[in-house]
PDB file of C-alpha atoms in Angstrom:
ATOM      1  CA  MET A   1       3.383 -18.786   0.519  1.00 51.00           C
ATOM      2  CA  ASN A   2       4.720 -22.131  -0.804  1.00 51.00           C
ATOM      3  CA  HIS A   3       5.106 -25.475   1.027  1.00 48.00           C
ATOM      4  CA  ARG A   4       8.818 -24.911   1.697  1.00 48.00           C
ATOM      5  CA  SER A   5       8.346 -21.380   3.151  1.00 50.00           C
ATOM      6  CA  LEU A   6       5.470 -22.567   5.368  1.00 50.00           C
ATOM      7  CA  ALA A   7       7.486 -25.488   6.686  1.00 49.00           C
ATOM      8  CA  ILE A   8      10.572 -23.357   7.414  1.00 48.00           C
ATOM      9  CA  ARG A   9       8.475 -20.708   9.182  1.00 50.00           C
ATOM     10  CA  ALA A  10       6.601 -23.267  11.270  1.00 51.00           C
ATOM     11  CA  ALA A  11       9.867 -24.966  12.166  1.00 50.00           C
ATOM     12  CA  LEU A  12      11.323 -21.782  13.613  1.00 49.00           C
ATOM     13  CA  LEU A  13       8.021 -20.976  15.355  1.00 52.00           C
ATOM     14  CA  THR A  14       7.756 -24.374  17.002  1.00 49.00           C
ATOM     15  CA  ILE A  15      11.289 -25.127  18.178  1.00 46.00           C
ATOM     16  CA  ALA A  16      11.043 -24.902  21.985  1.00 39.00           C
ATOM     17  CA  LEU A  17      11.388 -26.461  25.363  1.00 41.00           C
ATOM     18  CA  SER A  18      11.199 -29.839  27.103  1.00 38.00           C
ATOM     19  CA  PRO A  19       8.942 -29.760  30.198  1.00 39.00           C
ATOM     20  CA  LEU A  20       7.767 -32.941  31.818  1.00 39.00           C
ATOM     21  CA  CYS A  21       3.977 -32.874  32.426  1.00 44.00           C
ATOM     22  CA  ALA A  22       0.778 -34.684  32.227  1.00 49.00           C
ATOM     23  CA  TRP A  23      -0.867 -33.979  28.943  1.00 63.00           C
ATOM     24  CA  ALA A  24      -4.209 -32.264  28.493  1.00 77.00           C
ATOM     25  CA  ALA A  25      -5.879 -30.700  25.508  1.00 92.00           C
ATOM     26  CA  GLY A  26      -5.873 -26.968  24.809  1.00 96.00           C
ATOM     27  CA  THR A  27      -5.696 -24.086  22.424  1.00 97.00           C
ATOM     28  CA  ALA A  28      -3.567 -20.921  22.309  1.00 97.00           C
ATOM     29  CA  THR A  29      -3.213 -17.877  20.178  1.00 96.00           C
ATOM     30  CA  ILE A  30       0.405 -16.813  19.593  1.00 94.00           C
ATOM     31  CA  ALA A  31       1.668 -13.646  18.029  1.00 92.00           C
ATOM     32  CA  THR A  32       4.729 -14.046  15.798  1.00 85.00           C
ATOM     33  CA  ASP A  33       6.060 -11.117  13.748  1.00 80.00           C
ATOM     34  CA  GLY A  34       2.809  -9.219  14.292  1.00 81.00           C
ATOM     35  CA  GLU A  35       0.645 -12.081  13.095  1.00 88.00           C
ATOM     36  CA  SER A  36      -1.753 -14.160  15.333  1.00 93.00           C
ATOM     37  CA  ASN A  37      -1.447 -17.888  14.885  1.00 92.00           C
ATOM     38  CA  THR A  38      -3.500 -20.618  16.498  1.00 95.00           C
ATOM     39  CA  MET A  39      -2.011 -23.703  18.084  1.00 96.00           C
ATOM     40  CA  SER A  40      -4.148 -26.576  19.292  1.00 97.00           C
ATOM     41  CA  TRP A  41      -3.387 -29.984  20.806  1.00 96.00           C
ATOM     42  CA  LEU A  42      -5.093 -33.122  22.018  1.00 94.00           C
ATOM     43  CA  ASP A  43      -2.039 -34.721  23.557  1.00 88.00           C
ATOM     44  CA  SER A  44       1.719 -35.070  23.066  1.00 80.00           C
ATOM     45  CA  ASN A  45       1.233 -36.888  19.765  1.00 85.00           C
ATOM     46  CA  THR A  46      -1.470 -34.750  18.219  1.00 94.00           C
ATOM     47  CA  ILE A  47      -0.772 -31.113  17.470  1.00 96.00           C
ATOM     48  CA  ARG A  48      -1.857 -28.531  14.997  1.00 96.00           C
ATOM     49  CA  PHE A  49      -0.536 -25.016  14.076  1.00 94.00           C
ATOM     50  CA  ASP A  50      -2.555 -22.676  11.912  1.00 94.00           C
ATOM     51  CA  MET A  51      -1.116 -19.562  10.253  1.00 86.00           C
ATOM     52  CA  PRO A  52      -3.545 -17.203   8.534  1.00 82.00           C
ATOM     53  CA  SER A  53      -0.952 -15.901   6.051  1.00 77.00           C
ATOM     54  CA  THR A  54      -0.666 -19.292   4.466  1.00 77.00           C
ATOM     55  CA  ASP A  55      -4.155 -19.181   2.866  1.00 79.00           C
ATOM     56  CA  GLY A  56      -5.551 -22.110   4.702  1.00 83.00           C
ATOM     57  CA  GLY A  57      -2.277 -24.028   5.085  1.00 90.00           C
ATOM     58  CA  TYR A  58      -1.327 -25.519   8.460  1.00 94.00           C
ATOM     59  CA  MET A  59       0.992 -27.904  10.189  1.00 93.00           C
ATOM     60  CA  ILE A  60       0.041 -31.191  11.880  1.00 95.00           C
ATOM     61  CA  SER A  61       2.183 -33.444  14.137  1.00 93.00           C
ATOM     62  CA  ARG A  62       0.845 -36.916  14.712  1.00 91.00           C
ATOM     63  CA  ASP A  63       2.653 -39.904  16.285  1.00 86.00           C
ATOM     64  CA  GLY A  64       6.031 -38.371  15.934  1.00 85.00           C
ATOM     65  CA  LYS A  65       5.617 -37.327  12.257  1.00 89.00           C
ATOM     66  CA  ALA A  66       5.182 -33.738  10.941  1.00 91.00           C
ATOM     67  CA  TYR A  67       3.046 -32.768   7.944  1.00 93.00           C
ATOM     68  CA  VAL A  68       2.378 -29.541   6.097  1.00 91.00           C
ATOM     69  CA  VAL A  69      -1.200 -29.428   4.813  1.00 93.00           C
ATOM     70  CA  TYR A  70      -2.573 -27.287   1.975  1.00 90.00           C
ATOM     71  CA  PRO A  71      -6.250 -28.366   1.464  1.00 84.00           C
ATOM     72  CA  ASP A  72      -6.531 -26.229  -1.702  1.00 82.00           C
ATOM     73  CA  ALA A  73      -3.137 -27.045  -3.203  1.00 75.00           C
ATOM     74  CA  ALA A  74      -2.758 -26.095  -6.804  1.00 74.00           C
ATOM     75  CA  GLY A  75      -0.294 -26.494  -9.599  1.00 70.00           C
ATOM     76  CA  GLY A  76       0.011 -30.231  -9.136  1.00 71.00           C
ATOM     77  CA  MET A  77       1.325 -29.897  -5.567  1.00 78.00           C
ATOM     78  CA  PRO A  78       0.084 -32.644  -3.179  1.00 84.00           C
ATOM     79  CA  PRO A  79      -2.205 -31.341  -0.363  1.00 91.00           C
ATOM     80  CA  VAL A  80      -0.362 -33.216   2.315  1.00 92.00           C
ATOM     81  CA  ILE A  81       3.417 -33.487   2.600  1.00 90.00           C
ATOM     82  CA  GLU A  82       5.361 -35.345   5.274  1.00 90.00           C
ATOM     83  CA  ILE A  83       8.308 -33.160   6.043  1.00 84.00           C
ATOM     84  CA  GLY A  84      10.062 -35.096   8.793  1.00 71.00           C
ATOM     85  CA  ASN A  85      13.795 -34.517   9.317  1.00 56.00           C
ATOM     86  CA  MET A  86      14.139 -32.867   5.909  1.00 60.00           C
ATOM     87  CA  MET A  87      13.287 -29.682   7.825  1.00 60.00           C
ATOM     88  CA  GLN A  88      16.469 -29.852   9.870  1.00 58.00           C
ATOM     89  CA  GLY A  89      18.616 -28.620   6.885  1.00 55.00           C
ATOM     90  CA  PHE A  90      16.082 -25.900   6.111  1.00 54.00           C
ATOM     91  CA  ALA A  91      16.036 -24.683   9.688  1.00 54.00           C
ATOM     92  CA  GLU A  92      19.844 -24.526   9.760  1.00 55.00           C
ATOM     93  CA  VAL A  93      19.888 -22.516   6.529  1.00 50.00           C
ATOM     94  CA  ALA A  94      17.262 -20.159   7.869  1.00 48.00           C
ATOM     95  CA  ASN A  95      19.307 -19.562  10.954  1.00 51.00           C
ATOM     96  CA  SER A  96      22.635 -18.945   9.148  1.00 52.00           C
ATOM     97  CA  ASP A  97      24.063 -15.678   8.055  1.00 50.00           C
ATOM     98  CA  GLU A  98      22.725 -16.398   4.555  1.00 50.00           C
ATOM     99  CA  GLY A  99      19.271 -17.143   5.861  1.00 47.00           C
ATOM    100  CA  GLY A 100      18.733 -13.914   7.739  1.00 49.00           C
ATOM    101  CA  LYS A 101      18.037 -13.262  11.362  1.00 52.00           C
ATOM    102  CA  THR A 102      19.215 -16.013  13.742  1.00 52.00           C
ATOM    103  CA  SER A 103      16.568 -17.496  16.043  1.00 56.00           C
ATOM    104  CA  PRO A 104      17.672 -17.650  19.681  1.00 54.00           C
ATOM    105  CA  LEU A 105      15.891 -21.027  19.927  1.00 55.00           C
ATOM    106  CA  ALA A 106      18.470 -22.603  17.554  1.00 57.00           C
ATOM    107  CA  MET A 107      21.592 -21.132  19.140  1.00 64.00           C
ATOM    108  CA  ARG A 108      24.002 -22.210  21.833  1.00 74.00           C
ATOM    109  CA  ILE A 109      22.968 -20.757  25.205  1.00 80.00           C
ATOM    110  CA  THR A 110      25.936 -19.199  27.106  1.00 84.00           C
ATOM    111  CA  SER A 111      23.897 -18.012  30.063  1.00 87.00           C
ATOM    112  CA  ILE A 112      20.407 -17.787  31.373  1.00 89.00           C
ATOM    113  CA  LYS A 113      19.518 -15.794  34.442  1.00 93.00           C
ATOM    114  CA  ALA A 114      16.555 -14.410  36.229  1.00 95.00           C
ATOM    115  CA  THR A 115      16.210 -10.602  36.270  1.00 97.00           C
ATOM    116  CA  GLY A 116      13.914 -10.537  39.330  1.00 97.00           C
ATOM    117  CA  LYS A 117      11.274  -8.784  37.264  1.00 98.00           C
ATOM    118  CA  LYS A 118       7.736 -10.004  36.800  1.00 98.00           C
ATOM    119  CA  GLU A 119       5.561  -9.723  33.752  1.00 98.00           C
ATOM    120  CA  THR A 120       1.992 -10.616  32.970  1.00 98.00           C
ATOM    121  CA  VAL A 121       1.319 -12.178  29.515  1.00 98.00           C
ATOM    122  CA  ALA A 122      -2.111 -13.310  28.415  1.00 98.00           C
ATOM    123  CA  GLY A 123      -3.301 -12.752  31.990  1.00 98.00           C
ATOM    124  CA  ILE A 124      -0.728 -15.110  33.426  1.00 98.00           C
ATOM    125  CA  ASP A 125       2.042 -14.075  35.720  1.00 98.00           C
ATOM    126  CA  GLY A 126       5.560 -14.990  34.742  1.00 97.00           C
ATOM    127  CA  ASP A 127       9.213 -14.272  35.507  1.00 97.00           C
ATOM    128  CA  VAL A 128      11.544 -12.367  33.198  1.00 98.00           C
ATOM    129  CA  TYR A 129      14.818 -14.092  32.243  1.00 96.00           C
ATOM    130  CA  GLU A 130      17.745 -12.966  30.053  1.00 95.00           C
ATOM    131  CA  LEU A 131      19.013 -15.503  27.553  1.00 89.00           C
ATOM    132  CA  THR A 132      22.438 -14.899  26.082  1.00 89.00           C
ATOM    133  CA  THR A 133      23.138 -17.065  23.051  1.00 83.00           C
ATOM    134  CA  ALA A 134      25.925 -17.503  20.469  1.00 81.00           C
ATOM    135  CA  ASP A 135      25.761 -18.642  16.872  1.00 74.00           C
ATOM    136  CA  LYS A 136      28.319 -20.853  15.030  1.00 72.00           C
ATOM    137  CA  GLN A 137      30.412 -17.773  14.259  1.00 78.00           C
ATOM    138  CA  GLY A 138      30.511 -16.855  17.936  1.00 78.00           C
ATOM    139  CA  LYS A 139      28.345 -13.771  17.622  1.00 85.00           C
ATOM    140  CA  SER A 140      26.244 -13.339  20.759  1.00 87.00           C
ATOM    141  CA  GLN A 141      22.849 -11.860  21.420  1.00 87.00           C
ATOM    142  CA  THR A 142      20.721 -11.329  24.516  1.00 92.00           C
ATOM    143  CA  THR A 143      17.036 -11.887  24.458  1.00 91.00           C
ATOM    144  CA  GLN A 144      14.430 -11.493  27.209  1.00 95.00           C
ATOM    145  CA  ALA A 145      12.025 -14.374  27.765  1.00 94.00           C
ATOM    146  CA  VAL A 146       9.145 -14.826  30.185  1.00 96.00           C
ATOM    147  CA  PHE A 147       8.659 -18.221  31.817  1.00 96.00           C
ATOM    148  CA  THR A 148       5.984 -19.504  34.101  1.00 96.00           C
ATOM    149  CA  ALA A 149       4.985 -22.620  36.073  1.00 96.00           C
ATOM    150  CA  ASP A 150       1.376 -22.393  34.979  1.00 96.00           C
ATOM    151  CA  PRO A 151       0.397 -26.001  34.106  1.00 94.00           C
ATOM    152  CA  LEU A 152      -1.478 -25.085  30.921  1.00 95.00           C
ATOM    153  CA  VAL A 153       1.350 -23.030  29.596  1.00 95.00           C
ATOM    154  CA  VAL A 154       3.766 -25.807  30.405  1.00 91.00           C
ATOM    155  CA  GLU A 155       1.593 -28.193  28.447  1.00 92.00           C
ATOM    156  CA  MET A 156       1.450 -25.769  25.522  1.00 93.00           C
ATOM    157  CA  THR A 157       5.230 -25.468  25.580  1.00 88.00           C
ATOM    158  CA  ALA A 158       5.539 -29.241  25.692  1.00 84.00           C
ATOM    159  CA  ALA A 159       3.332 -29.386  22.569  1.00 88.00           C
ATOM    160  CA  TYR A 160       5.865 -27.031  20.884  1.00 81.00           C
ATOM    161  CA  LEU A 161       8.594 -29.485  21.668  1.00 77.00           C
ATOM    162  CA  ALA A 162       6.717 -32.471  20.404  1.00 80.00           C
ATOM    163  CA  MET A 163       6.113 -30.829  17.030  1.00 84.00           C
ATOM    164  CA  SER A 164       9.633 -29.522  16.754  1.00 77.00           C
ATOM    165  CA  LYS A 165      11.044 -33.002  17.412  1.00 78.00           C
ATOM    166  CA  ALA A 166       8.979 -34.345  14.651  1.00 81.00           C
ATOM    167  CA  MET A 167      10.188 -31.627  12.319  1.00 79.00           C
ATOM    168  CA  VAL A 168      13.857 -31.086  13.045  1.00 75.00           C
ATOM    169  CA  GLY A 169      14.871 -33.752  15.608  1.00 75.00           C
ATOM    170  CA  ALA A 170      15.757 -33.392  19.283  1.00 76.00           C
ATOM    171  CA  GLU A 171      19.487 -32.679  18.737  1.00 74.00           C
ATOM    172  CA  MET A 172      18.988 -29.187  17.343  1.00 69.00           C
ATOM    173  CA  ILE A 173      17.244 -27.946  20.461  1.00 68.00           C
ATOM    174  CA  ALA A 174      18.830 -30.145  23.175  1.00 72.00           C
ATOM    175  CA  GLU A 175      21.128 -27.496  24.510  1.00 70.00           C
ATOM    176  CA  PHE A 176      18.382 -24.951  24.734  1.00 67.00           C
ATOM    177  CA  THR A 177      15.951 -27.262  26.561  1.00 72.00           C
ATOM    178  CA  ASN A 178      18.618 -28.394  29.065  1.00 77.00           C
ATOM    179  CA  ALA A 179      19.438 -24.788  29.977  1.00 74.00           C
ATOM    180  CA  LEU A 180      15.920 -23.786  31.023  1.00 74.00           C
ATOM    181  CA  PRO A 181      14.782 -23.186  34.670  1.00 83.00           C
ATOM    182  CA  ASN A 182      13.524 -26.428  36.143  1.00 83.00           C
ATOM    183  CA  ASN A 183      10.572 -24.996  37.977  1.00 88.00           C
ATOM    184  CA  LYS A 184       9.300 -22.598  35.260  1.00 91.00           C
ATOM    185  CA  ARG A 185       9.153 -24.392  31.927  1.00 89.00           C
ATOM    186  CA  GLY A 186       6.168 -22.693  30.379  1.00 92.00           C
ATOM    187  CA  LEU A 187       7.140 -20.097  27.720  1.00 92.00           C
ATOM    188  CA  LEU A 188       4.948 -16.957  27.579  1.00 96.00           C
ATOM    189  CA  ARG A 189       7.144 -14.623  25.566  1.00 95.00           C
ATOM    190  CA  LEU A 190      10.445 -14.817  23.666  1.00 90.00           C
ATOM    191  CA  GLY A 191      11.688 -11.296  22.898  1.00 92.00           C
ATOM    192  CA  ASP A 192       9.224  -9.634  20.524  1.00 88.00           C
ATOM    193  CA  ASP A 193       9.237 -12.596  18.139  1.00 86.00           C
ATOM    194  CA  MET A 194       6.851 -14.817  20.057  1.00 90.00           C
ATOM    195  CA  VAL A 195       4.083 -13.677  22.520  1.00 95.00           C
ATOM    196  CA  VAL A 196       1.227 -15.794  23.870  1.00 96.00           C
ATOM    197  CA  GLN A 197      -1.941 -13.703  23.450  1.00 97.00           C
ATOM    198  CA  SER A 198      -4.436 -16.157  24.886  1.00 98.00           C
ATOM    199  CA  ILE A 199      -4.617 -19.713  26.129  1.00 98.00           C
ATOM    200  CA  ALA A 200      -7.453 -21.960  27.216  1.00 97.00           C
ATOM    201  CA  ALA A 201      -8.026 -25.536  28.255  1.00 95.00           C
ATOM    202  CA  ASP A 202     -10.527 -26.037  25.401  1.00 94.00           C
ATOM    203  CA  THR A 203     -10.566 -29.385  23.759  1.00 94.00           C
ATOM    204  CA  PRO A 204     -10.395 -29.089  19.954  1.00 95.00           C
ATOM    205  CA  ALA A 205     -12.319 -31.409  17.711  1.00 96.00           C
ATOM    206  CA  ALA A 206     -10.453 -34.634  16.910  1.00 95.00           C
ATOM    207  CA  SER A 207     -11.428 -34.206  13.227  1.00 96.00           C
ATOM    208  CA  ALA A 208      -9.158 -31.107  13.104  1.00 96.00           C
ATOM    209  CA  PHE A 209      -6.038 -33.344  13.300  1.00 96.00           C
ATOM    210  CA  GLU A 210      -7.058 -35.784  10.534  1.00 95.00           C
ATOM    211  CA  LEU A 211      -5.074 -35.583   7.314  1.00 95.00           C
ATOM    212  CA  PRO A 212      -7.320 -34.690   4.349  1.00 93.00           C
ATOM    213  CA  ALA A 213      -5.305 -36.858   1.911  1.00 92.00           C
ATOM    214  CA  LYS A 214      -2.608 -39.533   1.818  1.00 91.00           C
ATOM    215  CA  PRO A 215       0.693 -37.796   2.544  1.00 90.00           C
ATOM    216  CA  VAL A 216       3.537 -37.560   0.081  1.00 88.00           C
ATOM    217  CA  ASN A 217       7.076 -37.748   1.507  1.00 82.00           C
ATOM    218  CA  MET A 218       8.892 -34.467   1.026  1.00 74.00           C
ATOM    219  CA  HIS A 219      12.239 -36.120   0.189  1.00 69.00           C
ATOM    220  CA  ASP A 220      10.619 -38.276  -2.502  1.00 69.00           C
ATOM    221  CA  MET A 221       8.682 -35.264  -3.922  1.00 68.00           C
ATOM    222  CA  MET A 222      11.854 -33.145  -4.219  1.00 69.00           C
ATOM    223  CA  LYS A 223      13.691 -36.027  -5.967  1.00 64.00           C
ATOM    224  CA  GLN A 224      10.774 -36.352  -8.417  1.00 63.00           C
ATOM    225  CA  LEU A 225      10.790 -32.661  -9.085  1.00 62.00           C
ATOM    226  CA  MET A 226      14.548 -32.623  -9.718  1.00 66.00           C
ATOM    227  CA  LYS A 227      14.130 -35.534 -12.102  1.00 61.00           C
ATOM    228  CA  GLN A 228      11.354 -33.724 -14.027  1.00 61.00           C
ATOM    229  CA  SER A 229      13.539 -30.592 -14.343  1.00 63.00           C
ATOM    230  CA  GLN A 230      16.396 -32.427 -15.980  1.00 60.00           C
TER     231      GLN A 230
END
């Protein structure tokens, strides 16, 4: 999987909610499309997302900036790329008709309502909601989501938001975040696309969030590649 595919996928995985909470470190295993991914965080400014299918590649968000890291990058590609708001355009394409299935996280919410049902995910009790969304063409879809007030899950969800802001900016997810239930802002499941498998208040090593090399700006790298191809 190349840098662009990794960054697009991570952007869609990490666009999320906006809870207000006191930060604490933790780790979580999250299933997405049948694959288990590991997310870890030290605080709101230090987050990492590992995806096994990327052959050692991972995402890091530090101090409001997002990076894609390939420690074993080959073919002249830099091991660390700062992606920043360049990902906004990629995420929009990935959520368009041309890009395939639209993520409910990047759509306009027309309604959100509690079903009255309960569901336990990763050993944590949550409430089932129905989210009805509409894309730019007006096509609607309804997705079930499970939310909880569990403090650790709320912190994990906040870490999602911090990384997504660094990648695609707050504007893209503002409507989604504003529509969420005020007293249950921890996301345990979103349809079948995202399910929390496990979560723990384990503090990861600070070294896991260090960049292994000086980052290269994605915009500058793309300009250079285009120049070389001429």
